[in-house]
Short mmCIF file of C-alpha atoms and ligand atoms in Angstrom, two decimals:
data_model
loop_
_atom_site.label_atom_id
_atom_site.label_comp_id
_atom_site.label_asym_id
_atom_site.label_seq_id
_atom_site.Cartn_x
_atom_site.Cartn_y
_atom_site.Cartn_z
CA MET A 240 53.12 11.65 -18.04
CA LYS A 241 55.87 14.17 -18.73
CA PRO A 242 55.35 17.51 -16.93
CA ILE A 243 53.44 19.98 -19.13
CA GLN A 244 54.98 23.33 -20.05
CA MET A 245 53.75 26.14 -22.31
CA VAL A 246 56.90 25.55 -24.37
CA ASP A 247 59.33 22.67 -23.78
CA LEU A 248 62.72 23.90 -24.92
CA GLN A 249 64.67 21.40 -22.86
CA GLN A 250 63.15 18.46 -24.64
CA GLN A 251 63.52 20.12 -28.02
CA TYR A 252 67.22 20.72 -27.28
CA ALA A 253 67.68 17.07 -26.32
CA GLY A 254 66.71 16.12 -29.88
CA ILE A 255 69.32 18.39 -31.52
CA LYS A 256 71.98 18.52 -28.80
CA ASP A 257 74.85 17.11 -30.84
CA GLN A 258 74.45 19.54 -33.75
CA VAL A 259 73.83 22.54 -31.51
CA ASP A 260 76.77 21.77 -29.23
CA ALA A 261 79.09 21.33 -32.20
CA ALA A 262 77.89 24.57 -33.81
CA ILE A 263 78.39 26.55 -30.60
CA ARG A 264 81.80 24.95 -30.00
CA GLU A 265 82.89 26.09 -33.46
CA VAL A 266 82.10 29.68 -32.54
CA LEU A 267 83.92 29.36 -29.22
CA GLU A 268 87.00 27.98 -30.90
CA SER A 269 87.05 30.65 -33.61
CA ALA A 270 86.37 33.40 -31.04
CA ALA A 271 84.50 35.29 -33.78
CA PHE A 272 81.65 36.16 -31.45
CA ILE A 273 80.58 39.26 -33.39
CA ASN A 274 79.84 39.10 -37.11
CA GLY A 275 81.25 35.60 -37.41
CA LYS A 276 80.69 33.58 -40.58
CA GLN A 277 77.64 31.98 -38.92
CA VAL A 278 75.80 35.30 -39.14
CA THR A 279 76.40 35.69 -42.88
CA GLU A 280 75.49 32.03 -43.38
CA PHE A 281 72.28 32.39 -41.43
CA SER A 282 71.26 35.53 -43.34
CA ARG A 283 71.78 33.62 -46.58
CA ASN A 284 69.87 30.58 -45.29
CA LEU A 285 66.93 32.64 -44.11
CA SER A 286 66.88 34.61 -47.34
CA SER A 287 66.59 31.41 -49.33
CA TYR A 288 63.97 29.90 -46.95
CA LEU A 289 61.79 33.02 -47.20
CA ASP A 290 62.56 33.51 -50.89
CA ILE A 291 63.47 37.15 -50.37
CA PRO A 292 66.73 38.79 -51.51
CA HIS A 293 67.67 40.83 -48.40
CA VAL A 294 67.85 39.69 -44.77
CA ILE A 295 69.28 42.03 -42.14
CA PRO A 296 69.99 40.28 -38.82
CA CYS A 297 69.70 42.27 -35.59
CA ALA A 298 69.61 41.86 -31.83
CA ASN A 299 65.91 41.14 -31.19
CA GLY A 300 62.44 41.51 -32.65
CA THR A 301 61.78 44.84 -30.94
CA ASP A 302 64.94 46.33 -32.48
CA ALA A 303 63.87 44.92 -35.84
CA LEU A 304 60.63 46.92 -35.63
CA GLN A 305 62.49 50.03 -34.49
CA ILE A 306 65.08 49.78 -37.27
CA ALA A 307 62.27 49.19 -39.78
CA LEU A 308 60.54 52.43 -38.76
CA MET A 309 63.86 54.33 -38.71
CA GLY A 310 64.53 53.09 -42.23
CA LEU A 311 61.34 54.61 -43.59
CA ASP A 312 62.44 58.18 -42.94
CA LEU A 313 59.31 59.36 -41.13
CA ASP A 314 58.85 62.68 -39.35
CA PRO A 315 57.91 63.15 -35.69
CA GLY A 316 54.13 63.06 -35.36
CA ASP A 317 53.61 60.93 -38.45
CA GLU A 318 50.98 58.30 -37.82
CA VAL A 319 51.52 54.57 -37.85
CA ILE A 320 48.51 52.27 -37.73
CA THR A 321 48.93 49.12 -35.67
CA PRO A 322 46.63 46.67 -33.95
CA SER A 323 46.14 47.21 -30.24
CA PHE A 324 45.68 43.48 -29.75
CA THR A 325 49.39 42.57 -29.91
CA PHE A 326 52.58 42.30 -27.87
CA ILE A 327 53.60 45.75 -26.65
CA ALA A 328 56.80 45.93 -28.77
CA THR A 329 54.82 46.53 -31.96
CA THR A 330 53.36 49.78 -30.68
CA GLU A 331 56.04 50.82 -28.20
CA VAL A 332 58.70 51.45 -30.85
CA VAL A 333 56.32 53.78 -32.70
CA ALA A 334 56.03 56.03 -29.64
CA LEU A 335 59.74 55.68 -28.84
CA LEU A 336 60.56 57.26 -32.20
CA ARG A 337 58.14 60.15 -31.50
CA LEU A 338 55.74 58.86 -34.10
CA LYS A 339 52.07 58.53 -33.27
CA PRO A 340 50.63 55.06 -32.76
CA VAL A 341 47.08 54.85 -34.09
CA PHE A 342 45.26 51.75 -33.01
CA ALA A 343 42.95 49.87 -35.35
CA ASP A 344 40.61 47.07 -34.38
CA VAL A 345 41.05 43.41 -35.25
CA ASP A 346 38.87 40.77 -36.84
CA PRO A 347 37.08 38.54 -34.30
CA LYS A 348 37.95 35.38 -36.24
CA THR A 349 41.57 35.89 -37.29
CA PHE A 350 42.57 38.18 -34.34
CA CYS A 351 44.52 40.19 -36.96
CA LEU A 352 44.01 43.75 -38.28
CA ASP A 353 40.55 44.39 -39.67
CA PRO A 354 41.03 46.21 -43.02
CA ALA A 355 37.78 48.15 -42.57
CA SER A 356 39.01 49.54 -39.25
CA VAL A 357 42.42 50.39 -40.77
CA GLU A 358 40.74 52.34 -43.53
CA LYS A 359 38.76 54.39 -41.02
CA LYS A 360 41.94 55.36 -39.15
CA ILE A 361 43.76 56.80 -42.16
CA THR A 362 44.42 60.56 -42.05
CA LYS A 363 46.67 62.96 -43.97
CA LYS A 364 49.46 62.11 -41.49
CA THR A 365 49.31 58.32 -41.88
CA ARG A 366 52.58 56.92 -43.25
CA ALA A 367 52.63 53.23 -42.41
CA ILE A 368 50.58 50.20 -41.38
CA VAL A 369 52.03 47.46 -39.16
CA PRO A 370 50.00 44.26 -39.49
CA VAL A 371 50.86 41.63 -36.86
CA HIS A 372 50.45 37.99 -37.86
CA LEU A 373 49.15 37.12 -34.43
CA TYR A 374 49.49 33.66 -32.90
CA GLY A 375 50.89 32.39 -36.23
CA GLN A 376 47.96 33.39 -38.45
CA SER A 377 48.61 35.75 -41.37
CA SER A 378 46.82 39.09 -41.55
CA PRO A 379 44.62 39.58 -44.66
CA MET A 380 47.51 40.89 -46.72
CA LYS A 381 45.75 41.48 -50.03
CA GLU A 382 43.25 43.85 -48.43
CA ILE A 383 45.98 45.56 -46.39
CA MET A 384 48.27 45.98 -49.42
CA ASP A 385 45.37 47.38 -51.47
CA ILE A 386 44.69 50.00 -48.79
CA ALA A 387 48.40 50.79 -48.46
CA ASN A 388 48.89 51.12 -52.20
CA SER A 389 45.89 53.36 -52.69
CA HIS A 390 47.13 55.74 -49.96
CA SER A 391 50.91 55.35 -50.66
CA LEU A 392 51.62 53.89 -47.22
CA HIS A 393 54.46 51.64 -46.14
CA VAL A 394 53.66 48.21 -44.70
CA ILE A 395 55.84 46.63 -42.00
CA GLU A 396 54.78 43.06 -41.29
CA ASP A 397 55.44 42.08 -37.68
CA ASN A 398 56.14 38.42 -38.35
CA ALA A 399 57.55 37.58 -34.89
CA GLN A 400 54.83 34.97 -34.31
CA ALA A 401 54.38 33.60 -37.82
CA ILE A 402 57.77 32.86 -39.32
CA GLY A 403 57.37 29.98 -41.76
CA GLY A 404 53.70 30.77 -42.41
CA ASP A 405 52.26 31.19 -45.89
CA TYR A 406 49.87 33.69 -47.42
CA HIS A 407 48.00 32.76 -50.60
CA PHE A 408 46.97 35.68 -52.80
CA PRO A 409 43.49 35.02 -54.19
CA GLY A 410 43.94 33.05 -57.39
CA GLY A 411 47.64 33.72 -57.34
CA LYS A 412 50.99 33.14 -55.78
CA THR A 413 51.82 31.89 -52.30
CA TRP A 414 54.23 34.08 -50.31
CA LYS A 415 55.92 33.53 -46.99
CA THR A 416 54.45 35.80 -44.32
CA GLY A 417 56.68 38.79 -43.73
CA THR A 418 57.76 39.06 -47.38
CA ILE A 419 54.72 40.84 -48.80
CA GLY A 420 54.91 44.35 -47.34
CA THR A 421 57.58 47.02 -47.78
CA LEU A 422 59.52 45.01 -45.23
CA GLY A 423 59.03 42.35 -42.58
CA THR A 424 60.49 41.81 -39.13
CA THR A 425 60.83 38.82 -36.85
CA SER A 426 62.12 37.73 -33.46
CA PHE A 427 64.23 34.73 -32.51
CA PHE A 428 63.27 34.92 -28.82
CA PRO A 429 63.73 31.35 -27.53
CA SER A 430 60.03 30.51 -27.35
CA LYS A 431 59.21 31.78 -30.85
CA ASN A 432 58.63 29.26 -33.63
CA LEU A 433 62.24 29.76 -34.78
CA GLY A 434 63.90 30.43 -31.44
CA ALA A 435 67.56 31.03 -30.67
CA TYR A 436 69.16 30.35 -27.27
CA GLY A 437 69.08 34.00 -26.33
CA ASP A 438 67.86 37.11 -28.12
CA GLY A 439 67.87 37.64 -31.86
CA GLY A 440 65.88 39.23 -34.65
CA ALA A 441 65.88 40.06 -38.34
CA LEU A 442 64.37 42.27 -41.02
CA PHE A 443 63.68 41.26 -44.61
CA THR A 444 62.86 43.19 -47.75
CA ARG A 445 62.90 42.98 -51.55
CA ASP A 446 64.08 46.61 -51.83
CA GLY A 447 67.86 46.73 -52.22
CA ASN A 448 68.20 50.43 -51.36
CA LEU A 449 66.08 50.06 -48.25
CA ALA A 450 68.12 46.99 -47.25
CA GLU A 451 71.34 49.01 -47.43
CA ARG A 452 69.81 51.73 -45.27
CA LEU A 453 68.57 49.22 -42.70
CA ARG A 454 72.00 47.58 -42.55
CA MET A 455 73.58 50.95 -41.91
CA ILE A 456 71.04 51.91 -39.26
CA ALA A 457 71.62 48.65 -37.39
CA ASN A 458 75.34 49.44 -37.42
CA HIS A 459 75.64 53.02 -36.10
CA GLY A 460 74.67 54.44 -39.48
CA GLN A 461 78.11 53.52 -40.84
CA VAL A 462 78.89 53.54 -44.55
CA LYS A 463 82.36 52.28 -43.79
CA ARG A 464 84.16 51.91 -40.51
CA TYR A 465 84.07 55.14 -38.47
CA TYR A 466 82.20 57.07 -41.19
CA HIS A 467 78.62 57.61 -40.02
CA GLU A 468 76.07 58.82 -42.50
CA LEU A 469 72.89 58.33 -40.48
CA VAL A 470 71.92 58.23 -36.83
CA GLY A 471 71.52 54.54 -36.16
CA CYS A 472 71.86 52.11 -33.32
CA ASN A 473 73.90 49.07 -32.38
CA SER A 474 71.88 45.94 -33.00
CA ARG A 475 73.57 42.69 -33.92
CA LEU A 476 72.78 39.00 -33.99
CA ASP A 477 75.51 37.17 -32.03
CA SER A 478 77.49 34.50 -33.85
CA ILE A 479 76.47 31.95 -31.20
CA GLN A 480 72.79 32.67 -31.80
CA ALA A 481 73.28 32.49 -35.56
CA ALA A 482 75.02 29.12 -35.12
CA VAL A 483 72.01 27.79 -33.18
CA LEU A 484 69.62 29.19 -35.78
CA ASN A 485 71.57 27.52 -38.59
CA VAL A 486 70.85 24.20 -36.91
CA LYS A 487 67.19 24.99 -36.26
CA LEU A 488 66.13 26.66 -39.53
CA PRO A 489 66.23 23.42 -41.57
CA LEU A 490 63.92 21.91 -38.91
CA LEU A 491 61.42 24.77 -38.92
CA ASP A 492 58.94 23.18 -41.34
CA ARG A 493 59.00 19.92 -39.37
CA TYR A 494 58.48 21.87 -36.14
CA ILE A 495 55.56 23.73 -37.70
CA GLY A 496 54.12 20.39 -38.85
CA ARG A 497 54.16 19.17 -35.26
CA ARG A 498 52.46 22.33 -34.02
CA ILE A 499 49.71 21.88 -36.61
CA LYS A 500 49.22 18.25 -35.50
CA VAL A 501 48.84 19.39 -31.89
CA ALA A 502 46.32 22.03 -33.03
CA ASP A 503 44.40 19.37 -35.01
CA GLU A 504 44.11 17.19 -31.91
CA TYR A 505 43.01 20.07 -29.71
CA ASP A 506 40.45 21.04 -32.38
CA ARG A 507 39.02 17.52 -32.38
CA ALA A 508 38.80 17.45 -28.59
CA PHE A 509 37.02 20.83 -28.39
CA ALA A 510 34.78 20.42 -31.44
CA ASN A 511 31.07 20.79 -30.66
CA HIS A 512 31.52 22.44 -27.28
CA PRO A 513 29.14 25.40 -27.37
CA GLY A 514 31.28 27.57 -25.07
CA ILE A 515 34.54 27.13 -26.98
CA THR A 516 35.63 28.57 -30.31
CA THR A 517 38.76 26.87 -31.61
CA PRO A 518 41.30 28.91 -33.64
CA TYR A 519 40.01 29.97 -37.05
CA ARG A 520 42.21 28.91 -39.94
CA ALA A 521 41.81 31.45 -42.69
CA PRO A 522 41.65 29.78 -46.12
CA TYR A 523 44.11 32.43 -47.39
CA SER A 524 46.96 31.27 -45.19
CA LYS A 525 48.86 28.52 -43.45
CA HIS A 526 48.52 29.00 -39.68
CA VAL A 527 51.78 28.06 -37.94
CA PHE A 528 50.32 27.97 -34.42
CA HIS A 529 52.79 29.97 -32.42
CA GLN A 530 49.93 29.91 -29.94
CA TYR A 531 46.84 27.74 -29.67
CA THR A 532 44.26 30.21 -28.42
CA LEU A 533 40.66 29.45 -27.53
CA LEU A 534 37.80 31.91 -27.30
CA LEU A 535 35.59 31.20 -24.31
CA GLU A 536 31.96 32.22 -24.06
CA GLY A 537 30.17 32.23 -20.71
CA ALA A 538 33.07 30.77 -18.70
CA ASP A 539 34.91 32.20 -15.70
CA ARG A 540 38.37 32.42 -17.23
CA ASN A 541 40.19 33.07 -13.95
CA LYS A 542 38.59 30.03 -12.36
CA LEU A 543 39.45 27.93 -15.39
CA GLN A 544 43.08 29.02 -15.12
CA GLU A 545 43.07 28.15 -11.42
CA HIS A 546 41.56 24.76 -12.18
CA LEU A 547 44.19 24.09 -14.83
CA ALA A 548 47.00 25.24 -12.53
CA SER A 549 45.77 22.84 -9.84
CA LYS A 550 46.30 20.05 -12.37
CA LYS A 551 49.73 21.44 -13.29
CA VAL A 552 48.51 22.58 -16.68
CA PRO A 553 49.90 26.04 -17.49
CA SER A 554 47.87 28.51 -19.53
CA MET A 555 48.41 32.14 -20.57
CA ILE A 556 46.40 35.19 -21.52
CA TYR A 557 47.94 36.90 -24.55
CA TYR A 558 47.37 39.78 -23.86
CA PRO A 559 45.48 40.82 -20.73
CA VAL A 560 45.58 44.58 -21.50
CA PRO A 561 45.43 45.83 -25.10
CA ALA A 562 47.91 48.54 -26.11
CA HIS A 563 45.33 51.34 -26.28
CA ARG A 564 44.49 50.71 -22.62
CA GLN A 565 48.14 50.75 -21.46
CA GLN A 566 49.29 53.58 -19.23
CA MET A 567 52.28 54.27 -21.50
CA PHE A 568 49.94 55.40 -24.26
CA ALA A 569 47.70 57.56 -22.11
CA ALA A 570 48.88 60.61 -24.06
CA PHE A 571 47.96 59.06 -27.40
CA HIS A 572 44.30 58.22 -27.05
CA SER A 573 41.22 59.58 -25.48
CA ASP A 574 39.52 57.47 -22.85
CA ARG A 575 36.46 57.34 -25.03
CA GLU A 576 38.31 55.46 -27.75
CA LYS A 577 36.75 52.06 -28.11
CA LEU A 578 38.09 49.11 -30.01
CA GLU A 579 35.15 46.82 -29.61
CA THR A 580 36.50 43.56 -30.92
CA THR A 581 39.89 44.03 -29.26
CA GLU A 582 38.26 44.59 -25.87
CA TRP A 583 35.84 41.72 -26.39
CA LEU A 584 38.69 39.34 -27.30
CA THR A 585 40.89 40.50 -24.43
CA GLU A 586 38.30 39.19 -21.98
CA ARG A 587 37.78 35.85 -23.70
CA VAL A 588 41.05 34.44 -25.04
CA ILE A 589 43.12 31.77 -23.35
CA SER A 590 46.23 30.10 -24.77
CA LEU A 591 47.03 26.48 -24.00
CA PRO A 592 50.43 24.77 -24.05
CA MET A 593 51.70 24.53 -27.63
CA HIS A 594 55.11 23.29 -28.68
CA THR A 595 56.99 20.83 -30.83
CA GLU A 596 57.40 18.12 -28.19
CA MET A 597 53.83 17.55 -27.02
CA ASP A 598 52.55 13.99 -27.01
CA GLN A 599 49.04 12.52 -27.27
CA GLU A 600 48.80 11.86 -23.56
CA GLN A 601 49.58 15.47 -22.67
CA ILE A 602 47.18 16.90 -25.26
CA ARG A 603 44.42 14.58 -24.04
CA PHE A 604 45.07 15.51 -20.42
CA ILE A 605 45.01 19.25 -21.15
CA ALA A 606 41.83 19.01 -23.24
CA ASP A 607 40.09 16.85 -20.62
CA SER A 608 41.11 19.29 -17.89
CA VAL A 609 39.57 22.19 -19.82
CA LEU A 610 36.42 20.24 -20.67
CA GLU A 611 35.79 18.88 -17.17
CA PHE A 612 35.78 22.46 -15.87
CA LEU A 613 33.48 23.83 -18.58
CA ASN A 614 30.99 20.94 -18.70
C1 PLP B 177 58.04 38.58 -29.51
C2 PLP B 177 57.42 39.65 -30.28
C3 PLP B 177 58.09 40.85 -30.58
C4 PLP B 177 59.41 41.25 -29.98
O1 PLP B 177 60.43 40.36 -30.06
P1 PLP B 177 61.66 40.41 -29.04
O2 PLP B 177 62.68 39.58 -29.74
O3 PLP B 177 61.21 39.85 -27.75
O4 PLP B 177 62.10 41.83 -28.92
C5 PLP B 177 57.45 41.78 -31.38
N1 PLP B 177 56.22 41.57 -31.86
C6 PLP B 177 55.53 40.44 -31.58
C7 PLP B 177 54.16 40.26 -32.15
C8 PLP B 177 56.09 39.46 -30.77
O5 PLP B 177 55.39 38.37 -30.47
#
């Protein structure tokens, strides 16, 4: 059996080596490392894939979130509601900009923002909601947009884990995740569903004026060279990364298809085990399985991880400490603040290897290794 990894980027590269090598060589030969034609091409390609008019490339997914918040013209102390059950970047940029992160709880089935909890956290100072489409599953966007619209709030979709996913409005249109809110952001970190070979990120929006502002902010607030209208930052997608992404974007749907097949097989293997809840697939969306995450009941998770490691099966806990319990936010919450579902999930989730190159034998071996420990 091939060695098992959480994500197997070497094997994925082997399948696209010729195209990737040629695309990178073209950048090397042109020496247009910054703002090369690959970057414009990729922005256009992503815009057509997502069916959204404006794509602003940037240096990584954390910058994308920061630029998004900077683009909304908020004042220090304004409140931004985010889940606590997420990667730290989502909430960190809020505090970095001297805004106030306000943590809402998540739904125990989808692991995404619970609209009822969001509603309870709204105050006069609330300006924006940042739903995270965690593990590849869309947040309940209709409910979130309804809340946002009735309180005139902005919505930034953190789509770093769900690029390529769909959201179906009840009885209506299907949208790509990340294209429903005021704006969406994503990351091209190598292990993401659409991963570059280094860092990268992007923002997308339907609002032309906002797009112009975001473009300026990502480029030192420049209107034209050396004329700076806004305080911005320097955040670019490298031409080499864009070249890699131009090769990989046309393969994204096939890659997602493979992830879903792996999830289907895991689901079958774990069906009927009373101590395991397999990932919920909300009928309103297409789950793109950035992670395959089980919920364990009554199991010693540390011992399970040790058992898996002894069989050379990696596993991960995303995320062992929720944002509202992180030291960096000590100033932003009282110790009495409880996010019941978030804390409950934090103790029970475990993510298994999930990538585009997994074969039957590996999936079987991983599932058997989990089951032999729990049975
Ligand atoms: C990966 C990730 C980010 C940050 O992306 P980087 O490119 O690593 O900066 C932000 N939010 C979520 C939910 C992520 O998974």
